[in-house]
């Protein structure tokens, strides 16, 4: 009797100790996948013709029709790394890129960005860490502001966004701005949040952590935070021949164009 | 400064760690942490056991390992001082540290991680990674011993904290965050309920394993605290011995009983 009890308890404790190993295995595999993705795709790619999408769908009629349709509206695509941050990275990049050629708009954007830290701190964000991201964000914007030659500015933007440290800091700050926007207009946004989460909970769980994917609500808040509009072109397995376009917020004149394929955003150019 | 020669001071991650090192440079009553002299990505810390719990009076020392992607990825915490709540020399499971990267936020910091660790100590272990289910008495004993514990690089850990006052106020976000963590632990407890019961018998064997290690680590000294610790130590050993003896007696009694029953059966049916 006693022996039996002891053997069961040892098998149970073996099971218990094997659980962490399972966890660690899952984590290791996850890291492996992340590494493969980061080795094969740059954070923000070079301009490529729309037709480059054909290689991905060589035997898929539904998608080929849509790529053709897309090619009639847009000239280029710029791919981003599918790491869950793609919307924020693509949006931040495309928005700054278009502003580079419009000095006045850029200065206005710079001014709003300068004030953004105080807004976030007043909303209850931790001053110490917000400052850290804000400083790097402004450092990048300032550097770009001071480059006179447009080509050089574009090159600098591209290099900065492909340096993991800086690129991620730009993403984090846009995430914070988005979270700030959601919390500032809680009453409005709370209607769009599923489950019984508060807007603040939602921000802590879905907006502020890195690698969390973006939904409509993220996009609308991010647009409001940067005071601009986005057109998202949806390309999925739907049977219609053309892609559907959505302007966010509705009725805006979009300045940034993004291609959405399930789970991922890339930048489009007219 | 040698650090500026060694690290790319332009890298946001390095800048961030330098900034955190400055913020945490002055010890507080509850925690102290600083990077190693030769490695900005490894820190040592000391936290005080939360008052009103079985960790009261304890000073716990450990390492913080920072991933190269910090602050995009969470710090890993490893405790070195035996404490009865977390295994030593093992990355521990805290909902904000390395084992749950999905819930870490870059706007949290080493300070947040330490506050979370302190808040997390009194919560139930419930079989999570790196957790221990010691009894309150064992933990109190370890808390008392911890003040004498010395780290090979930092010296006596308890001397690294200030005696009183000086800990900065929690911000609103931090206090709500700490509540979040407690909640998380609660959920974990519910989910892992079935294991708790079965684990019940393991602490005694764990104590047995841990004990020699604990004793090695107590620094031999002549002050009188030590003698009380030694008696407490033998008490702990006694209680372990007693449970072992109890088990033996139970086996003997069962044996005798079954022999008597066998004899009775023989008497009733065969004669």
Coordinates of C-alpha atoms in Angstrom, one line a residue:
Chain A
X1 CA 0.0 0.0 0.0
X2 CA 2.5 2.5 1.1
X3 CA 4.8 1.6 -1.7
X4 CA 2.1 2.1 -4.2
X5 CA 1.3 5.5 -2.9
X6 CA 4.9 6.5 -3.2
X7 CA 5.3 5.4 -6.7
X8 CA 2.3 7.3 -7.9
X9 CA 3.5 10.4 -6.1
X10 CA 6.9 10.1 -7.8
X11 CA 5.2 9.8 -11.3
X12 CA 3.1 12.8 -10.4
X13 CA 6.1 14.8 -9.4
X14 CA 7.8 13.7 -12.6
X15 CA 4.8 15.0 -14.5
X16 CA 5.0 18.3 -12.7
X17 CA 8.7 18.7 -13.4
X18 CA 8.2 17.9 -17.0
X19 CA 5.7 20.8 -17.4
X20 CA 8.3 23.5 -17.3
X21 CA 10.2 21.6 -19.9
X22 CA 7.2 21.6 -22.2
X23 CA 6.9 25.4 -21.7
X24 CA 10.6 25.8 -22.5
X25 CA 10.3 23.7 -25.6
X26 CA 7.4 25.8 -26.8
X27 CA 9.4 29.0 -26.1
X28 CA 12.4 27.6 -27.9
X29 CA 10.3 26.7 -30.9
X30 CA 8.7 30.1 -30.9
X31 CA 12.2 31.7 -30.9
X32 CA 13.3 29.5 -33.7
X33 CA 10.3 30.6 -35.9
X34 CA 11.0 34.3 -35.0
X35 CA 14.6 33.8 -36.0
X36 CA 13.7 32.3 -39.3
X37 CA 11.4 35.2 -40.0
X38 CA 14.0 37.8 -39.0
X39 CA 16.7 36.1 -41.1
X40 CA 14.5 36.0 -44.2
X41 CA 12.8 39.5 -44.2
X42 CA 14.3 42.9 -43.5
X43 CA 12.3 45.1 -41.1
X44 CA 11.3 47.4 -44.0
X45 CA 12.1 46.4 -47.5
X46 CA 13.0 48.2 -50.8
X47 CA 10.4 49.4 -53.3
X48 CA 9.2 46.5 -55.5
X49 CA 6.8 46.5 -58.4
X50 CA 3.3 45.2 -57.7
X51 CA 3.9 42.4 -60.1
X52 CA 6.4 40.9 -57.6
X53 CA 3.4 39.6 -55.7
X54 CA 2.7 37.2 -58.6
X55 CA 5.6 35.1 -57.5
X56 CA 3.8 34.3 -54.3
X57 CA 0.6 33.2 -55.9
X58 CA 1.8 31.6 -59.2
X59 CA -1.0 29.0 -59.1
X60 CA -3.8 30.8 -57.3
X61 CA -6.4 32.3 -59.7
X62 CA -8.3 34.2 -57.1
X63 CA -5.2 36.1 -55.9
X64 CA -3.7 36.6 -59.4
X65 CA -6.8 38.4 -60.5
X66 CA -6.6 40.6 -57.4
X67 CA -2.9 41.3 -58.0
X68 CA -3.7 42.4 -61.5
X69 CA -6.4 44.7 -60.2
X70 CA -4.0 46.1 -57.6
X71 CA -1.4 46.7 -60.3
X72 CA -3.8 49.1 -62.0
X73 CA -4.2 51.3 -59.0
X74 CA -0.7 51.1 -57.4
X75 CA 2.8 51.1 -58.8
X76 CA 5.0 49.8 -55.9
X77 CA 4.9 47.8 -52.8
X78 CA 7.2 48.0 -49.8
X79 CA 7.2 44.9 -47.6
X80 CA 7.6 44.9 -43.9
X81 CA 8.6 42.1 -41.5
X82 CA 5.7 40.0 -40.3
X83 CA 6.5 40.2 -36.6
X84 CA 3.2 41.5 -35.3
X85 CA 4.5 45.0 -35.4
X86 CA 4.0 45.4 -39.1
X87 CA 1.1 47.8 -39.0
X88 CA 2.8 50.2 -36.6
X89 CA 6.1 50.0 -38.5
X90 CA 4.6 50.4 -41.9
X91 CA 2.3 53.2 -40.8
X92 CA 5.1 55.1 -39.0
X93 CA 7.5 54.7 -41.9
X94 CA 5.0 55.6 -44.7
X95 CA 3.7 58.6 -42.8
X96 CA 7.2 60.1 -42.2
X97 CA 8.2 59.3 -45.7
X98 CA 5.4 61.2 -47.3
X99 CA 6.0 64.1 -45.0
X100 CA 9.6 64.4 -46.0
X101 CA 8.7 66.1 -49.2
X102 CA 6.3 68.5 -47.6
X103 CA 8.4 70.7 -45.3
X104 CA 5.5 72.6 -43.8
X105 CA 3.5 69.5 -42.9
X106 CA 6.6 67.9 -41.5
X107 CA 7.2 70.9 -39.2
X108 CA 3.6 70.7 -38.0
X109 CA 3.9 67.0 -37.4
X110 CA 7.2 67.7 -35.5
X111 CA 5.5 70.3 -33.3
X112 CA 2.6 67.9 -32.4
X113 CA 5.1 65.1 -31.7
X114 CA 7.0 67.4 -29.4
X115 CA 3.9 68.0 -27.3
X116 CA 2.9 64.4 -27.2
X117 CA 5.0 63.4 -24.2
X118 CA 3.3 65.7 -21.8
X119 CA -0.1 64.4 -23.0
X120 CA 1.0 60.8 -22.3
X121 CA 2.4 61.6 -18.9
X122 CA -0.8 63.5 -18.0
X123 CA -2.8 60.4 -18.9
X124 CA -0.9 58.5 -16.3
X125 CA 2.0 56.9 -18.3
X126 CA 5.2 56.4 -16.4
X127 CA 7.3 59.5 -17.0
X128 CA 10.6 57.6 -16.8
X129 CA 10.0 55.1 -19.6
X130 CA 7.9 57.4 -21.8
X131 CA 10.8 59.8 -21.8
X132 CA 13.1 57.1 -23.0
X133 CA 11.0 56.3 -26.0
X134 CA 10.1 59.9 -26.7
X135 CA 13.7 61.0 -26.7
X136 CA 14.7 58.4 -29.3
X137 CA 11.6 59.2 -31.4
X138 CA 12.3 62.9 -31.4
X139 CA 16.0 62.3 -32.1
X140 CA 15.0 60.4 -35.3
X141 CA 12.5 63.1 -36.3
X142 CA 15.0 65.8 -35.7
X143 CA 17.8 64.2 -37.6
X144 CA 15.4 63.8 -40.6
X145 CA 14.2 67.3 -40.3
X146 CA 17.7 68.7 -40.6
X147 CA 18.6 66.8 -43.8
X148 CA 18.1 69.2 -46.7
X149 CA 18.6 66.8 -49.6
X150 CA 15.4 64.7 -50.1
X151 CA 17.1 61.6 -51.4
X152 CA 19.5 61.6 -48.4
X153 CA 16.6 62.0 -46.0
X154 CA 14.8 59.0 -47.6
X155 CA 18.0 57.0 -47.3
X156 CA 18.4 58.0 -43.6
X157 CA 14.8 57.0 -42.9
X158 CA 15.3 53.6 -44.5
X159 CA 18.5 53.0 -42.6
X160 CA 17.0 54.0 -39.3
X161 CA 13.9 51.8 -39.8
X162 CA 16.1 48.9 -40.5
X163 CA 18.2 49.2 -37.4
X164 CA 16.4 47.0 -34.9
X165 CA 17.0 49.2 -31.9
X166 CA 15.7 52.5 -33.4
X167 CA 13.0 50.8 -35.5
X168 CA 11.5 49.1 -32.4
X169 CA 11.7 52.3 -30.5
X170 CA 9.6 54.0 -33.2
X171 CA 7.1 51.2 -33.0
X172 CA 6.9 51.4 -29.2
X173 CA 6.3 55.1 -29.3
X174 CA 3.6 54.8 -31.9
X175 CA 2.0 52.1 -29.8
X176 CA 2.1 54.4 -26.8
X177 CA 0.6 57.3 -28.8
X178 CA -2.2 54.9 -30.0
X179 CA -2.8 53.7 -26.4
X180 CA -2.9 57.3 -25.3
X181 CA -5.5 58.2 -28.0
X182 CA -7.6 55.2 -27.0
X183 CA -7.6 56.2 -23.3
X184 CA -8.2 59.8 -24.1
X185 CA -11.4 59.0 -26.0
X186 CA -12.4 56.0 -23.8
X187 CA -16.1 56.7 -24.1
X188 CA -16.0 56.4 -27.9
X189 CA -13.7 53.4 -28.2
X190 CA -15.2 51.4 -25.3
X191 CA -18.1 50.4 -27.7
X192 CA -15.7 48.6 -30.0
X193 CA -14.0 46.4 -27.4
X194 CA -15.2 42.9 -27.1
X195 CA -15.7 41.1 -23.8
X196 CA -15.9 43.0 -20.5
X197 CA -12.4 44.6 -20.7
X198 CA -12.0 48.3 -20.0
X199 CA -10.2 50.4 -22.6
X200 CA -7.2 50.6 -20.2
X201 CA -7.1 46.8 -19.9
X202 CA -7.3 46.5 -23.7
X203 CA -4.4 48.9 -24.1
X204 CA -2.2 47.0 -21.6
X205 CA -3.0 43.6 -23.3
X206 CA -3.4 44.4 -27.0
X207 CA -1.7 47.8 -27.8
X208 CA 1.3 48.4 -25.6
X209 CA 3.0 45.0 -25.6
X210 CA 5.3 44.5 -28.6
X211 CA 4.5 41.9 -31.3
X212 CA 0.7 42.2 -30.7
X213 CA -1.1 42.4 -34.0
X214 CA -3.3 45.4 -34.9
X215 CA -7.0 45.5 -35.6
X216 CA -9.3 48.2 -36.9
X217 CA -9.5 49.9 -33.6
X218 CA -5.7 50.2 -33.4
X219 CA -5.6 51.7 -36.9
X220 CA -8.3 54.3 -36.2
X221 CA -6.7 55.4 -33.0
X222 CA -3.2 55.5 -34.6
X223 CA -4.6 57.7 -37.4
X224 CA -6.2 60.0 -34.9
X225 CA -3.0 60.2 -32.9
X226 CA -0.9 61.2 -36.0
X227 CA -3.8 63.3 -37.4
X228 CA -4.0 61.5 -40.7
X229 CA -6.0 58.9 -42.6
X230 CA -5.1 55.5 -44.1
X231 CA -6.5 53.5 -47.0
X232 CA -6.3 49.8 -46.4
X233 CA -6.6 47.6 -49.4
X234 CA -7.9 44.1 -48.4
X235 CA -6.7 41.2 -50.4
X236 CA -8.1 37.8 -49.3
X237 CA -9.7 34.7 -50.7
X238 CA -13.0 36.4 -51.3
X239 CA -14.4 35.5 -54.8
X240 CA -14.8 39.0 -56.2
X241 CA -12.2 40.0 -58.9
X242 CA -11.0 43.2 -57.2
X243 CA -9.6 44.1 -53.8
X244 CA -11.8 46.1 -51.4
X245 CA -10.6 49.4 -50.1
X246 CA -11.4 50.9 -46.7
X247 CA -10.6 54.4 -45.7
X248 CA -9.9 54.8 -42.0
X249 CA -11.3 56.9 -40.4
X250 CA -14.3 56.7 -42.8
X251 CA -14.5 59.5 -45.3
X252 CA -11.0 60.8 -44.8
X253 CA -8.6 61.7 -47.6
X254 CA -6.0 59.0 -47.1
X255 CA -2.3 59.9 -47.1
X256 CA -0.9 56.4 -46.4
X257 CA -1.9 53.3 -48.4
X258 CA -1.5 49.9 -46.9
X259 CA -2.0 46.4 -48.3
X260 CA -3.7 44.0 -46.0
X261 CA -3.4 40.3 -46.5
X262 CA -4.7 38.2 -43.6
X263 CA -2.5 38.8 -40.6
X264 CA -0.1 41.2 -42.4
X265 CA 0.3 44.8 -43.6
X266 CA 2.7 46.2 -46.4
X267 CA 3.0 49.7 -47.7
X268 CA 1.6 50.6 -51.2
X269 CA 2.6 53.5 -53.5
X270 CA 0.4 55.2 -56.1
Chain B
X1 CA 34.3 55.4 -18.5
X2 CA 35.1 51.9 -19.6
X3 CA 31.4 51.2 -20.4
X4 CA 31.3 53.8 -23.2
X5 CA 34.2 52.0 -24.9
X6 CA 32.6 48.6 -24.6
X7 CA 29.0 49.4 -25.7
X8 CA 27.5 51.3 -28.5
X9 CA 26.3 54.3 -26.6
X10 CA 24.0 55.2 -29.5
X11 CA 22.0 52.0 -29.3
X12 CA 18.7 52.8 -27.6
X13 CA 18.8 49.6 -25.5
X14 CA 22.2 50.5 -24.0
X15 CA 21.1 54.1 -23.4
X16 CA 18.0 52.8 -21.7
X17 CA 20.0 50.5 -19.3
X18 CA 22.4 53.4 -18.5
X19 CA 19.4 55.5 -17.7
X20 CA 17.9 52.8 -15.5
X21 CA 21.2 52.4 -13.7
X22 CA 21.1 56.1 -12.9
X23 CA 17.5 56.0 -11.7
X24 CA 18.2 53.0 -9.4
X25 CA 21.7 54.2 -8.2
X26 CA 20.4 55.1 -4.7
X27 CA 19.4 52.2 -2.6
X28 CA 15.9 52.3 -1.1
X29 CA 14.3 50.5 1.8
X30 CA 12.7 47.9 -0.4
X31 CA 15.0 47.3 -3.3
X32 CA 18.5 48.0 -4.7
X33 CA 19.9 47.0 -8.1
X34 CA 22.9 47.8 -10.1
X35 CA 24.7 46.4 -13.2
X36 CA 27.9 44.4 -12.8
X37 CA 31.1 46.4 -13.3
X38 CA 32.0 44.6 -16.4
X39 CA 28.5 43.8 -17.9
X40 CA 25.7 46.2 -18.4
X41 CA 23.4 43.3 -19.3
X42 CA 23.7 41.5 -16.0
X43 CA 22.5 43.2 -12.8
X44 CA 22.5 42.1 -9.2
X45 CA 19.6 43.1 -6.9
X46 CA 18.5 42.9 -3.3
X47 CA 14.8 43.1 -2.2
X48 CA 13.4 43.2 1.2
X49 CA 10.7 40.6 2.1
X50 CA 7.3 42.3 2.3
X51 CA 6.3 43.2 5.9
X52 CA 3.3 41.3 7.4
X53 CA 4.2 38.1 5.5
X54 CA 6.4 35.1 6.3
X55 CA 9.2 36.9 4.4
X56 CA 9.3 39.8 6.8
X57 CA 12.8 40.7 7.8
X58 CA 14.3 38.7 4.9
X59 CA 16.7 40.2 2.4
X60 CA 16.8 38.4 -0.9
X61 CA 19.6 38.7 -3.4
X62 CA 19.6 37.7 -7.1
X63 CA 20.6 38.3 -10.6
X64 CA 18.8 40.0 -13.5
X65 CA 19.8 38.8 -17.0
X66 CA 18.8 41.3 -19.7
X67 CA 18.2 40.0 -23.2
X68 CA 20.0 41.8 -26.0
X69 CA 16.6 43.0 -27.2
X70 CA 15.7 44.6 -23.9
X71 CA 13.4 46.5 -23.3
X72 CA 11.5 44.8 -26.2
X73 CA 11.9 41.5 -24.3
X74 CA 11.5 41.0 -20.6
X75 CA 14.4 40.7 -18.1
X76 CA 15.0 37.2 -16.5
X77 CA 15.1 37.1 -12.8
X78 CA 17.2 34.5 -10.8
X79 CA 17.1 34.4 -7.0
X80 CA 20.3 33.4 -5.2
X81 CA 19.2 33.6 -1.5
X82 CA 17.2 30.5 -0.3
X83 CA 13.8 31.9 0.4
X84 CA 11.2 29.0 0.3
X85 CA 9.1 30.7 -2.4
X86 CA 11.3 30.5 -5.5
X87 CA 13.9 28.0 -6.4
X88 CA 17.4 29.4 -6.3
X89 CA 19.7 29.6 -9.4
X90 CA 16.7 29.1 -11.7
X91 CA 14.9 31.6 -13.9
X92 CA 11.7 32.2 -12.1
X93 CA 8.2 32.5 -13.4
X94 CA 6.6 35.9 -12.8
X95 CA 3.9 37.0 -15.2
X96 CA 6.1 40.0 -16.2
X97 CA 9.4 38.2 -16.6
X98 CA 11.0 35.9 -19.2
X99 CA 8.6 33.0 -19.1
X100 CA 5.6 35.0 -20.2
X101 CA 7.1 37.3 -22.9
X102 CA 3.7 37.9 -24.4
X103 CA 2.5 40.1 -21.5
X104 CA 5.7 42.2 -21.0
X105 CA 5.6 45.8 -22.1
X106 CA 8.6 47.8 -23.1
X107 CA 7.4 50.7 -20.9
X108 CA 8.0 48.6 -17.9
X109 CA 11.5 48.6 -16.3
X110 CA 13.8 46.8 -14.0
X111 CA 12.2 48.7 -11.1
X112 CA 8.8 47.4 -12.2
X113 CA 10.2 43.9 -12.3
X114 CA 11.5 44.2 -8.7
X115 CA 8.3 45.7 -7.4
X116 CA 6.4 42.8 -9.1
X117 CA 8.8 40.3 -7.5
X118 CA 8.2 41.7 -4.0
X119 CA 4.4 41.8 -4.6
X120 CA 4.5 38.3 -6.0
X121 CA 6.4 36.6 -3.1
X122 CA 3.4 36.1 -0.7
X123 CA 1.2 34.6 -3.5
X124 CA 0.6 30.9 -3.7
X125 CA 3.3 28.9 -5.6
X126 CA 0.8 26.4 -7.1
X127 CA 3.3 24.5 -9.1
X128 CA 4.4 27.3 -11.5
X129 CA 7.9 27.2 -12.9
X130 CA 10.6 27.7 -10.3
X131 CA 8.1 27.9 -7.4
X132 CA 8.4 26.3 -4.0
X133 CA 5.6 25.5 -1.5
X134 CA 7.5 25.7 1.8
X135 CA 5.6 26.1 5.1
X136 CA 5.3 29.5 6.8
X137 CA 7.8 28.4 9.5
X138 CA 10.4 27.3 7.0
X139 CA 10.1 30.5 5.2
X140 CA 10.4 32.6 8.4
X141 CA 13.5 30.6 9.3
X142 CA 15.0 31.3 5.8
X143 CA 14.0 35.0 6.1
X144 CA 16.0 35.2 9.3
X145 CA 19.0 33.4 7.8
X146 CA 18.9 35.5 4.7
X147 CA 20.3 38.6 6.5
X148 CA 23.6 36.8 6.8
X149 CA 23.8 35.6 3.3
X150 CA 26.7 36.8 1.2
X151 CA 27.0 37.1 -2.6
X152 CA 30.4 36.3 -4.1
X153 CA 30.4 39.6 -6.1
X154 CA 28.4 42.0 -3.9
X155 CA 29.1 40.9 -0.3
X156 CA 26.5 40.8 2.4
X157 CA 23.2 41.4 0.6
X158 CA 21.3 42.9 3.5
X159 CA 23.7 45.8 3.8
X160 CA 22.8 47.0 0.4
X161 CA 19.4 48.3 1.4
X162 CA 18.8 51.5 3.4
X163 CA 17.5 51.1 6.9
X164 CA 14.4 53.3 6.6
X165 CA 12.5 55.6 4.3
X166 CA 13.7 56.7 0.9
X167 CA 11.6 54.5 -1.4
X168 CA 9.9 56.6 -4.1
X169 CA 6.2 56.6 -4.3
X170 CA 4.5 54.3 -6.7
X171 CA 2.9 55.9 -9.7
X172 CA -0.7 55.3 -10.5
X173 CA 0.3 53.0 -13.4
X174 CA 2.7 51.0 -11.2
X175 CA 0.1 50.3 -8.5
X176 CA -2.5 49.2 -11.0
X177 CA 0.1 47.0 -12.6
X178 CA 1.0 45.3 -9.4
X179 CA -2.7 44.5 -8.9
X180 CA -2.7 43.0 -12.3
X181 CA 0.1 40.7 -11.4
X182 CA -1.6 39.5 -8.3
X183 CA -4.6 38.7 -10.4
X184 CA -2.6 36.8 -12.8
X185 CA -1.2 34.6 -10.1
X186 CA -4.8 34.0 -8.8
X187 CA -5.9 32.8 -12.3
X188 CA -2.9 30.4 -12.4
X189 CA -3.9 29.0 -9.1
X190 CA -7.3 28.1 -10.2
X191 CA -6.1 26.6 -13.4
X192 CA -3.5 24.4 -11.8
X193 CA -5.7 23.3 -8.8
X194 CA -5.5 19.5 -9.5
X195 CA -1.8 19.5 -9.1
X196 CA -1.7 21.3 -5.7
X197 CA -3.0 18.4 -3.8
X198 CA -0.6 15.9 -5.3
X199 CA 2.3 18.1 -4.7
X200 CA 1.6 18.2 -1.0
X201 CA 4.1 15.6 -0.1
X202 CA 7.0 17.0 -1.9
X203 CA 8.1 19.9 0.4
X204 CA 9.5 17.6 2.9
X205 CA 11.7 15.9 0.4
X206 CA 12.7 19.2 -1.0
X207 CA 13.6 20.5 2.4
X208 CA 15.8 17.5 2.8
X209 CA 17.6 18.3 -0.5
X210 CA 17.9 22.0 0.3
X211 CA 19.1 21.7 3.8
X212 CA 22.8 20.9 3.3
X213 CA 23.0 23.7 0.8
X214 CA 21.4 26.2 3.1
X215 CA 23.8 25.3 5.9
X216 CA 26.8 25.7 3.7
X217 CA 25.7 29.2 2.8
X218 CA 25.4 30.5 6.4
X219 CA 28.5 32.3 7.2
X220 CA 30.3 31.0 10.3
X221 CA 30.5 33.9 12.7
X222 CA 30.7 34.3 16.4
X223 CA 27.7 36.6 17.0
X224 CA 24.8 35.4 19.0
X225 CA 22.3 35.5 16.1
X226 CA 24.0 32.5 14.8
X227 CA 23.4 30.3 17.8
X228 CA 19.6 31.0 17.6
X229 CA 19.8 30.1 13.9
X230 CA 21.5 26.9 14.7
X231 CA 18.9 25.8 17.1
X232 CA 16.2 26.8 14.6
X233 CA 18.1 24.8 12.1
X234 CA 18.1 21.7 14.2
X235 CA 14.3 22.3 14.9
X236 CA 13.8 22.2 11.1
X237 CA 15.8 19.0 10.9
X238 CA 13.8 17.6 13.8
X239 CA 10.5 18.3 12.2
X240 CA 11.7 16.6 9.0
X241 CA 12.9 13.6 11.1
X242 CA 9.7 13.4 12.9
X243 CA 7.6 13.2 9.7
X244 CA 9.9 10.4 8.5
X245 CA 9.5 8.6 11.9
X246 CA 5.7 9.0 11.7
X247 CA 5.7 7.3 8.3
X248 CA 7.8 4.4 9.6
X249 CA 5.4 3.8 12.5
X250 CA 2.4 3.9 10.2
X251 CA 3.9 1.1 8.2
X252 CA 4.7 -1.0 11.3
X253 CA 1.2 -0.5 12.6
X254 CA -0.3 -1.5 9.2
X255 CA 1.9 -4.6 9.2
X256 CA 0.9 -5.7 12.6
X257 CA -2.8 -5.1 11.9
X258 CA -2.7 -7.1 8.7
X259 CA -0.9 -10.0 10.5
X260 CA -3.6 -10.0 13.2
X261 CA -6.3 -10.0 10.6
X262 CA -4.7 -12.8 8.7
X263 CA -4.4 -14.8 12.0
X264 CA -8.1 -14.1 12.7
X265 CA -9.2 -15.3 9.3
X266 CA -7.1 -18.4 9.7
X267 CA -8.7 -19.0 13.1
X268 CA -12.2 -18.4 11.9
X269 CA -12.2 -20.3 8.6
X270 CA -9.5 -23.0 8.8
X271 CA -9.8 -24.3 12.3

